[in-house]
XYZ file of C-alpha atoms in Angstrom:
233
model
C 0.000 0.000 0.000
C 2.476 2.626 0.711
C 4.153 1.894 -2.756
C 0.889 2.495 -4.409
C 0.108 5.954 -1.957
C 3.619 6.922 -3.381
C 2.517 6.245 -7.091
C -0.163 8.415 -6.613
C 1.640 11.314 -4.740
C 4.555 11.050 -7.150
C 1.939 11.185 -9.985
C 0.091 14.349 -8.445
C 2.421 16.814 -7.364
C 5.498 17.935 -8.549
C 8.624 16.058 -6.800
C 10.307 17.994 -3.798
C 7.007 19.887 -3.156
C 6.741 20.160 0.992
C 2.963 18.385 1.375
C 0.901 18.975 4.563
C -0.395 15.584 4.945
C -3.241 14.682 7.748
C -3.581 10.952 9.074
C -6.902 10.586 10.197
C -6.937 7.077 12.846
C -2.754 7.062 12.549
C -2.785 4.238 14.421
C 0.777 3.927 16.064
C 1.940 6.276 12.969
C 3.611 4.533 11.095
C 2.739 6.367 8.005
C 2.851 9.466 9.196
C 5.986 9.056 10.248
C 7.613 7.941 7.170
C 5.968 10.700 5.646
C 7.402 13.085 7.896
C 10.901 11.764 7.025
C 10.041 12.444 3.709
C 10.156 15.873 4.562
C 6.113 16.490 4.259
C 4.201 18.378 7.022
C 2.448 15.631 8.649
C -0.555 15.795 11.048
C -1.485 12.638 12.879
C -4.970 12.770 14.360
C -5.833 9.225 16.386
C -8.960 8.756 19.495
C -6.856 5.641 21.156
C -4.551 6.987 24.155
C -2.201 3.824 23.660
C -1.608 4.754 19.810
C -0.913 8.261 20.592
C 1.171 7.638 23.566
C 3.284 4.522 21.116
C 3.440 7.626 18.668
C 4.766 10.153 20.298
C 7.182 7.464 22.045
C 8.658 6.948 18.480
C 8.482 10.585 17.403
C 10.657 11.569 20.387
C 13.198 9.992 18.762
C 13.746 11.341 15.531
C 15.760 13.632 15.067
C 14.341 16.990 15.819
C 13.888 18.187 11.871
C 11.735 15.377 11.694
C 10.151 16.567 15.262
C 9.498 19.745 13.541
C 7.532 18.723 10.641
C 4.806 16.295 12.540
C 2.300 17.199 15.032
C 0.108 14.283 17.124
C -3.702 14.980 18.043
C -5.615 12.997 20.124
C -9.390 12.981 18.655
C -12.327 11.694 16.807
C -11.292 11.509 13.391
C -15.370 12.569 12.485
C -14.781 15.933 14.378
C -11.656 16.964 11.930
C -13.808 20.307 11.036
C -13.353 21.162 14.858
C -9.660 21.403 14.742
C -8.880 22.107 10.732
C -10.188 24.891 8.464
C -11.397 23.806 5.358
C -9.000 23.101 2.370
C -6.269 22.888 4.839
C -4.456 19.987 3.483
C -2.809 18.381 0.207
C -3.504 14.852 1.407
C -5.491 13.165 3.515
C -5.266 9.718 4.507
C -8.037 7.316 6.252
C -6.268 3.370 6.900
C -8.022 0.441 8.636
C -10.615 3.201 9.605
C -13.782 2.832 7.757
C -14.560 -0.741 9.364
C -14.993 0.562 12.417
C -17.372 3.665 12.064
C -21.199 2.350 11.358
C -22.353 5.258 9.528
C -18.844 6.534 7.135
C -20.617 9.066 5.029
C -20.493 11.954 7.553
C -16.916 10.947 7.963
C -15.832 11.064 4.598
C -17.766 14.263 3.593
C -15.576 15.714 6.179
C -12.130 14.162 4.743
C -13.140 15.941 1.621
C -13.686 18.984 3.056
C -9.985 18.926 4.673
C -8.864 19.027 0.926
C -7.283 21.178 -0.914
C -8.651 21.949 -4.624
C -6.277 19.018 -6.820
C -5.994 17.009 -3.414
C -5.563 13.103 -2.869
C -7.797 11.396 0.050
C -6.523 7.928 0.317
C -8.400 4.972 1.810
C -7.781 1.793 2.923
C -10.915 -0.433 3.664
C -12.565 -3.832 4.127
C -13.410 -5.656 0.473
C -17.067 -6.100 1.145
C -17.016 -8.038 -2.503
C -14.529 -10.911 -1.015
C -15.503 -11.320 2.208
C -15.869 -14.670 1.557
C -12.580 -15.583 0.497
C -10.921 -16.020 3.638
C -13.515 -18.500 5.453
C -13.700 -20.335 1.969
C -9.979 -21.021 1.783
C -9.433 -21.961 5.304
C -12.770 -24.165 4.753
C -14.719 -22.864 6.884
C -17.940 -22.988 4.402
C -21.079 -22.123 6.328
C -18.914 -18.946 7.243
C -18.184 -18.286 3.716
C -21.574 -18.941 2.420
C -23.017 -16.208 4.919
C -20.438 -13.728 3.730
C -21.831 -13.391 -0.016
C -24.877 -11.415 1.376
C -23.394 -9.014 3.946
C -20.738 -6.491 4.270
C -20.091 -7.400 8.544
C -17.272 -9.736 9.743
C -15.771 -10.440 12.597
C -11.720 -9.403 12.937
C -8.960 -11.115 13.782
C -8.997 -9.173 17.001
C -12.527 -10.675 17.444
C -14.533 -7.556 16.916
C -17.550 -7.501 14.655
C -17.192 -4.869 12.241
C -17.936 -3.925 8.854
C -16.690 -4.046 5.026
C -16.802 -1.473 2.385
C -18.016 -2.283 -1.573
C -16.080 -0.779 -4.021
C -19.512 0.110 -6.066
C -20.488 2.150 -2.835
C -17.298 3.949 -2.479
C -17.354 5.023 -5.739
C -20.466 6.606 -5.554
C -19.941 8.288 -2.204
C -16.914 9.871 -3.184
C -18.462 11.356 -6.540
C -21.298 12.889 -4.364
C -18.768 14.591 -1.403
C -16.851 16.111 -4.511
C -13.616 13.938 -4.538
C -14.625 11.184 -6.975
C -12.539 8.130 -7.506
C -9.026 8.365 -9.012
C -7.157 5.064 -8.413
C -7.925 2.008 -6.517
C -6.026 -0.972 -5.814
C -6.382 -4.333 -3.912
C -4.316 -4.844 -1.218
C -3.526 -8.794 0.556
C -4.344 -11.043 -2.382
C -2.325 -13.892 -1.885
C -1.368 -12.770 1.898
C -4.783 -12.492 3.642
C -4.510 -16.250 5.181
C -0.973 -15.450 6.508
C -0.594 -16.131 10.432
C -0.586 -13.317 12.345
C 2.998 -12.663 13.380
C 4.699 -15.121 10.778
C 8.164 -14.732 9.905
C 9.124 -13.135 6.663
C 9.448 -15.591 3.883
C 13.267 -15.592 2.815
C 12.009 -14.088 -0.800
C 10.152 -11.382 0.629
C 10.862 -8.655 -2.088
C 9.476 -11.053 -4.922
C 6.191 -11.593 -2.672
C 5.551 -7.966 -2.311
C 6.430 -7.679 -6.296
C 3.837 -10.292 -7.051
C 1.316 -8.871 -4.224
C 2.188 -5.066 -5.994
C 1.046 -6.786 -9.359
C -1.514 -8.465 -8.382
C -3.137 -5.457 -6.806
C -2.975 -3.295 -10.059
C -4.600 -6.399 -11.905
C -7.529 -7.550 -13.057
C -9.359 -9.884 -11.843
C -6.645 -10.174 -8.965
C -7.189 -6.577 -7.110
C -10.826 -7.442 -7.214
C -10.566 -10.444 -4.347
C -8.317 -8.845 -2.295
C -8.564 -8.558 1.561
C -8.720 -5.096 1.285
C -9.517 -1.735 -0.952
C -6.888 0.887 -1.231
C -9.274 3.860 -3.228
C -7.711 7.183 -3.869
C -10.025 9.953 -4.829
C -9.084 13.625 -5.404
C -10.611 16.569 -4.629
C -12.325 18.514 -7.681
């Protein structure tokens, strides 16, 4: 995913341009943080107290130029008109965020609004079109005949949540002005994958076949998840 978020910046801006990025549910910030050392102007906005606390943790230790350029907010990424003006960023990113919010338009309409005219909002989401895959390779088949007629799941963390179709997406992000630009699938091969498994020894030509495959027809369409990147009109 974050070699296809750097297709798209690379393809949208002009290179060495200084973007002020916003993270909305940064999670631990990883991203942000890589963005940061990028040089961007990175704002990572995240409700859990852990995350924040892990983030700011492993921003304390850059060095301070990379200090400089990122700022950590604790808050509801659905109340980002409360601490941003509108238009106030070049690109906004959403990750793993969607799944958990049971009502995503008002969230989304507000992403847009964040953007700048030209900007990129990039989201990574549930495939509510394969949510049968998983259950259906590890042959669990009652499970994976349920899944063909709903868009909830329950997580590996055992929390039931919910899945996003790309049909849906598309739509919504037409109507809140920032239609759909790009969108890739992302765990293709990789979804069944233990949690915590050791790299395979020929890790670079995995993620080269999971990169292909998530550019690709019919591949990118049964992936785990959605990467969708819309920009702002």
């Amino acid at each position: 995913m974050t070699r296809q978020l750097d297709e798209q910046i690379v393809g949208r801006f002009p290179v060495g341009r200084r973007l002020r990025v916003l993270d909305v549910g940064m999670g631990q910030g990883t991203q942000a943080l890589r963005l940061a050392r990028a040089g961007h102007q990175v704002t990572g906005l995240e409700q859990d107290a852990t995350m924040v606390a892990v983030a700011r943790e492993s921003l304390a230790g850059e060095p301070e130029g990379i200090r400089e350029r990122m700022r950590i907010i604790e808050g509801d990424g659905r109340d980002t008109g409360v601490h941003f003006l509108p238009g106030s960023f070049d690109v906004v990113l959403c990750h793993g965020v969607l799944m958990y919010v049971e009502e995503p338009d008002p969230l989304l309409a507000g992403l847009a609004r964040m953007l700048a005219p030209g900007g990129l909002l990039s989201l990574l989401v549930r495939n509510g079109d394969a949510l049968a895959i998983r259950p259906g390779l590890s042959g669990d088949w009652s499970g994976a005949l349920a899944a063909f007629d709903t868009v909830s799941y329950r997580n590996r963390l055992g929390l039931d949540v919910r899945a996003d179709r790309l049909k849906d997406l598309t739509s919504t992000l037409a109507g809140i002005g920032a239609p759909l630009h790009a969108w890739y699938g992302v765990r293709v091969f990789t979804d069944t994958a233990a949690d915590g498994a050791e790299a395979p020894a020929d890790v670079e030509t995995l993620l080269a076949v999971e990169e292909k495959a998530g550019r690709t027809d019919p591949y990118r369409g049964v992936a785990a998840l959605l990467h969708l990147c819309g920009v702002r009109g």
